[in-house]
Amino acid sequence: QVQVAESGGGLVQTGESLTLSCTVSGLEFATRGMGWFRQAPGKSREGVACISQYGARYDDYLDSMYDRGRVTISRENDKNTVYLRMSNLKSGDTAMYFCAVAAAGCSRLSDHYVYWGQGTQVTVSS
């Protein structure tokens, strides 16, 4: 049974940084691309970043985060864990953040992913 568990969300102030973690069990983690998505109230789910099984990083899915270098994705295969570090957080980053396991490789499209976590809430307060 595959389990995907996010952690690290919370309430932060504008301008602060936060690192989200996602631990996966029940499959061969090192062979899978891993993605992060977010969904704000009343909005559709959008891709934030992905890291392939080869370590290739795709952190340009969101112009609002990539242009200013505010997001970094990384992974530790020996811990079956993927991370999303976000810096200089803004109110517009408030959302539920989801981790997802890809069938293969990376994509900004949610239907590319086969397993999802329950999400971790990030709230940015001014």
PDB file of C-alpha atoms in Angstrom:
ATOM      1  CA  GLN A   1       0.000   0.000   0.000  1.00  0.00           C
ATOM      2  CA  VAL A   2       1.432   3.351  -1.078  1.00  0.00           C
ATOM      3  CA  GLN A   3       1.366   6.117   1.474  1.00  0.00           C
ATOM      4  CA  VAL A   4       2.229   9.766   0.836  1.00  0.00           C
ATOM      5  CA  ALA A   5       2.498  12.077   3.835  1.00  0.00           C
ATOM      6  CA  GLU A   6       3.217  15.807   3.771  1.00  0.00           C
ATOM      7  CA  SER A   7       4.362  17.832   6.741  1.00  0.00           C
ATOM      8  CA  GLY A   8       5.810  21.213   7.581  1.00  0.00           C
ATOM      9  CA  GLY A   9       2.906  23.515   6.817  1.00  0.00           C
ATOM     10  CA  GLY A  10       1.703  26.183   9.184  1.00  0.00           C
ATOM     11  CA  LEU A  11       1.108  29.861   9.769  1.00  0.00           C
ATOM     12  CA  VAL A  12       3.942  32.166   8.776  1.00  0.00           C
ATOM     13  CA  GLN A  13       4.414  35.888   8.321  1.00  0.00           C
ATOM     14  CA  THR A  14       4.934  37.613   5.003  1.00  0.00           C
ATOM     15  CA  GLY A  15       8.567  37.424   3.988  1.00  0.00           C
ATOM     16  CA  GLU A  16       9.362  34.293   6.000  1.00  0.00           C
ATOM     17  CA  SER A  17      10.530  30.945   4.664  1.00  0.00           C
ATOM     18  CA  LEU A  18       9.138  27.459   5.051  1.00  0.00           C
ATOM     19  CA  THR A  19      10.236  23.967   4.095  1.00  0.00           C
ATOM     20  CA  LEU A  20       7.655  21.296   3.391  1.00  0.00           C
ATOM     21  CA  SER A  21       8.509  17.596   3.536  1.00  0.00           C
ATOM     22  CA  CYS A  22       6.864  14.599   1.925  1.00  0.00           C
ATOM     23  CA  THR A  23       7.652  11.017   2.832  1.00  0.00           C
ATOM     24  CA  VAL A  24       6.562   8.108   0.666  1.00  0.00           C
ATOM     25  CA  SER A  25       6.312   4.421   1.478  1.00  0.00           C
ATOM     26  CA  GLY A  26       5.137   1.345  -0.356  1.00  0.00           C
ATOM     27  CA  LEU A  27       6.992   1.854  -3.630  1.00  0.00           C
ATOM     28  CA  GLU A  28      10.494   2.282  -4.999  1.00  0.00           C
ATOM     29  CA  PHE A  29      10.851   5.987  -4.302  1.00  0.00           C
ATOM     30  CA  ALA A  30      14.141   6.479  -6.148  1.00  0.00           C
ATOM     31  CA  THR A  31      12.562   5.495  -9.472  1.00  0.00           C
ATOM     32  CA  ARG A  32       9.748   8.056  -9.351  1.00  0.00           C
ATOM     33  CA  GLY A  33       9.389  11.689 -10.222  1.00  0.00           C
ATOM     34  CA  MET A  34       7.941  13.717  -7.351  1.00  0.00           C
ATOM     35  CA  GLY A  35       5.803  16.814  -7.651  1.00  0.00           C
ATOM     36  CA  TRP A  36       4.393  19.536  -5.453  1.00  0.00           C
ATOM     37  CA  PHE A  37       1.064  21.189  -6.158  1.00  0.00           C
ATOM     38  CA  ARG A  38      -1.034  23.761  -4.380  1.00  0.00           C
ATOM     39  CA  GLN A  39      -4.674  24.702  -4.258  1.00  0.00           C
ATOM     40  CA  ALA A  40      -6.045  27.908  -2.833  1.00  0.00           C
ATOM     41  CA  PRO A  41      -9.706  28.276  -1.825  1.00  0.00           C
ATOM     42  CA  GLY A  42     -11.889  28.721  -4.867  1.00  0.00           C
ATOM     43  CA  LYS A  43      -9.025  28.048  -7.285  1.00  0.00           C
ATOM     44  CA  SER A  44      -7.906  25.051  -9.265  1.00  0.00           C
ATOM     45  CA  ARG A  45      -4.910  22.942  -8.292  1.00  0.00           C
ATOM     46  CA  GLU A  46      -1.652  24.152  -9.852  1.00  0.00           C
ATOM     47  CA  GLY A  47       1.775  22.642 -10.160  1.00  0.00           C
ATOM     48  CA  VAL A  48       4.555  24.257  -8.124  1.00  0.00           C
ATOM     49  CA  ALA A  49       7.623  22.128  -8.843  1.00  0.00           C
ATOM     50  CA  CYS A  50       8.848  18.647  -9.670  1.00  0.00           C
ATOM     51  CA  ILE A  51      12.044  16.657  -9.331  1.00  0.00           C
ATOM     52  CA  SER A  52      12.644  13.666 -11.549  1.00  0.00           C
ATOM     53  CA  GLN A  53      14.034  10.313 -10.531  1.00  0.00           C
ATOM     54  CA  TYR A  54      17.343  11.503 -12.005  1.00  0.00           C
ATOM     55  CA  GLY A  55      17.420  14.626  -9.882  1.00  0.00           C
ATOM     56  CA  ALA A  56      16.420  17.064 -12.615  1.00  0.00           C
ATOM     57  CA  ARG A  57      14.598  20.005 -11.043  1.00  0.00           C
ATOM     58  CA  TYR A  58      11.616  21.787 -12.552  1.00  0.00           C
ATOM     59  CA  ASP A  59      10.819  24.743 -10.333  1.00  0.00           C
ATOM     60  CA  ASP A  60       9.497  27.096 -12.988  1.00  0.00           C
ATOM     61  CA  TYR A  61       5.854  26.001 -12.976  1.00  0.00           C
ATOM     62  CA  LEU A  62       4.729  29.153 -11.214  1.00  0.00           C
ATOM     63  CA  ASP A  63       5.997  32.469 -12.523  1.00  0.00           C
ATOM     64  CA  SER A  64       5.178  34.084  -9.202  1.00  0.00           C
ATOM     65  CA  MET A  65       7.630  31.822  -7.408  1.00  0.00           C
ATOM     66  CA  TYR A  66      10.226  30.958 -10.037  1.00  0.00           C
ATOM     67  CA  ASP A  67      10.978  34.460 -11.316  1.00  0.00           C
ATOM     68  CA  ARG A  68      12.214  35.526  -7.942  1.00  0.00           C
ATOM     69  CA  GLY A  69      13.892  32.237  -7.071  1.00  0.00           C
ATOM     70  CA  ARG A  70      11.509  31.662  -4.247  1.00  0.00           C
ATOM     71  CA  VAL A  71      11.080  27.898  -4.595  1.00  0.00           C
ATOM     72  CA  THR A  72      13.554  25.017  -4.402  1.00  0.00           C
ATOM     73  CA  ILE A  73      12.728  21.342  -4.684  1.00  0.00           C
ATOM     74  CA  SER A  74      15.062  18.577  -3.520  1.00  0.00           C
ATOM     75  CA  ARG A  75      14.975  14.920  -2.540  1.00  0.00           C
ATOM     76  CA  GLU A  76      16.740  12.405  -0.321  1.00  0.00           C
ATOM     77  CA  ASN A  77      16.251   8.951  -1.741  1.00  0.00           C
ATOM     78  CA  ASP A  78      17.697   7.197   1.306  1.00  0.00           C
ATOM     79  CA  LYS A  79      14.917   8.818   3.361  1.00  0.00           C
ATOM     80  CA  ASN A  80      12.159   8.430   0.721  1.00  0.00           C
ATOM     81  CA  THR A  81      11.562  12.139   1.155  1.00  0.00           C
ATOM     82  CA  VAL A  82      11.091  15.136  -1.111  1.00  0.00           C
ATOM     83  CA  TYR A  83      11.294  18.739   0.100  1.00  0.00           C
ATOM     84  CA  LEU A  84       9.888  22.057  -1.057  1.00  0.00           C
ATOM     85  CA  ARG A  85      11.606  25.119   0.302  1.00  0.00           C
ATOM     86  CA  MET A  86       9.760  28.387  -0.203  1.00  0.00           C
ATOM     87  CA  SER A  87      11.203  31.765   0.664  1.00  0.00           C
ATOM     88  CA  ASN A  88       9.913  35.334   0.887  1.00  0.00           C
ATOM     89  CA  LEU A  89       6.386  34.012   1.263  1.00  0.00           C
ATOM     90  CA  LYS A  90       3.470  36.225   0.265  1.00  0.00           C
ATOM     91  CA  SER A  91      -0.249  36.169   1.025  1.00  0.00           C
ATOM     92  CA  GLY A  92      -0.836  34.789  -2.464  1.00  0.00           C
ATOM     93  CA  ASP A  93       1.086  31.656  -1.478  1.00  0.00           C
ATOM     94  CA  THR A  94      -1.615  30.716   1.029  1.00  0.00           C
ATOM     95  CA  ALA A  95      -2.928  27.322  -0.070  1.00  0.00           C
ATOM     96  CA  MET A  96      -3.094  23.643   0.658  1.00  0.00           C
ATOM     97  CA  TYR A  97       0.131  22.089  -0.619  1.00  0.00           C
ATOM     98  CA  PHE A  98       0.086  18.559  -1.972  1.00  0.00           C
ATOM     99  CA  CYS A  99       2.833  16.088  -2.730  1.00  0.00           C
ATOM    100  CA  ALA A 100       2.353  13.629  -5.573  1.00  0.00           C
ATOM    101  CA  VAL A 101       4.134  10.617  -7.052  1.00  0.00           C
ATOM    102  CA  ALA A 102       4.504  10.534 -10.817  1.00  0.00           C
ATOM    103  CA  ALA A 103       4.096   7.504 -13.007  1.00  0.00           C
ATOM    104  CA  ALA A 104       7.420   8.579 -14.528  1.00  0.00           C
ATOM    105  CA  GLY A 105       9.390  11.776 -14.938  1.00  0.00           C
ATOM    106  CA  CYS A 106       7.847  15.177 -14.311  1.00  0.00           C
ATOM    107  CA  SER A 107       4.928  17.281 -15.479  1.00  0.00           C
ATOM    108  CA  ARG A 108       3.087  20.355 -14.298  1.00  0.00           C
ATOM    109  CA  LEU A 109      -0.196  18.548 -15.027  1.00  0.00           C
ATOM    110  CA  SER A 110      -1.901  16.814 -12.134  1.00  0.00           C
ATOM    111  CA  ASP A 111      -3.142  13.880 -14.195  1.00  0.00           C
ATOM    112  CA  HIS A 112       0.480  12.806 -14.686  1.00  0.00           C
ATOM    113  CA  TYR A 113       0.600  11.781 -11.013  1.00  0.00           C
ATOM    114  CA  VAL A 114      -0.754   8.559  -9.595  1.00  0.00           C
ATOM    115  CA  TYR A 115      -0.479   8.878  -5.814  1.00  0.00           C
ATOM    116  CA  TRP A 116      -1.325  11.916  -3.708  1.00  0.00           C
ATOM    117  CA  GLY A 117      -0.991  12.959  -0.111  1.00  0.00           C
ATOM    118  CA  GLN A 118      -3.698  14.622   1.945  1.00  0.00           C
ATOM    119  CA  GLY A 119      -1.971  17.978   1.846  1.00  0.00           C
ATOM    120  CA  THR A 120      -0.467  20.393   4.334  1.00  0.00           C
ATOM    121  CA  GLN A 121      -1.874  23.886   4.843  1.00  0.00           C
ATOM    122  CA  VAL A 122       0.336  26.927   4.414  1.00  0.00           C
ATOM    123  CA  THR A 123      -1.109  30.232   5.560  1.00  0.00           C
ATOM    124  CA  VAL A 124       0.816  33.438   5.050  1.00  0.00           C
ATOM    125  CA  SER A 125      -0.275  36.317   7.233  1.00  0.00           C
ATOM    126  CA  SER A 126       0.633  39.956   6.874  1.00  0.00           C
TER     127      SER A 126
END
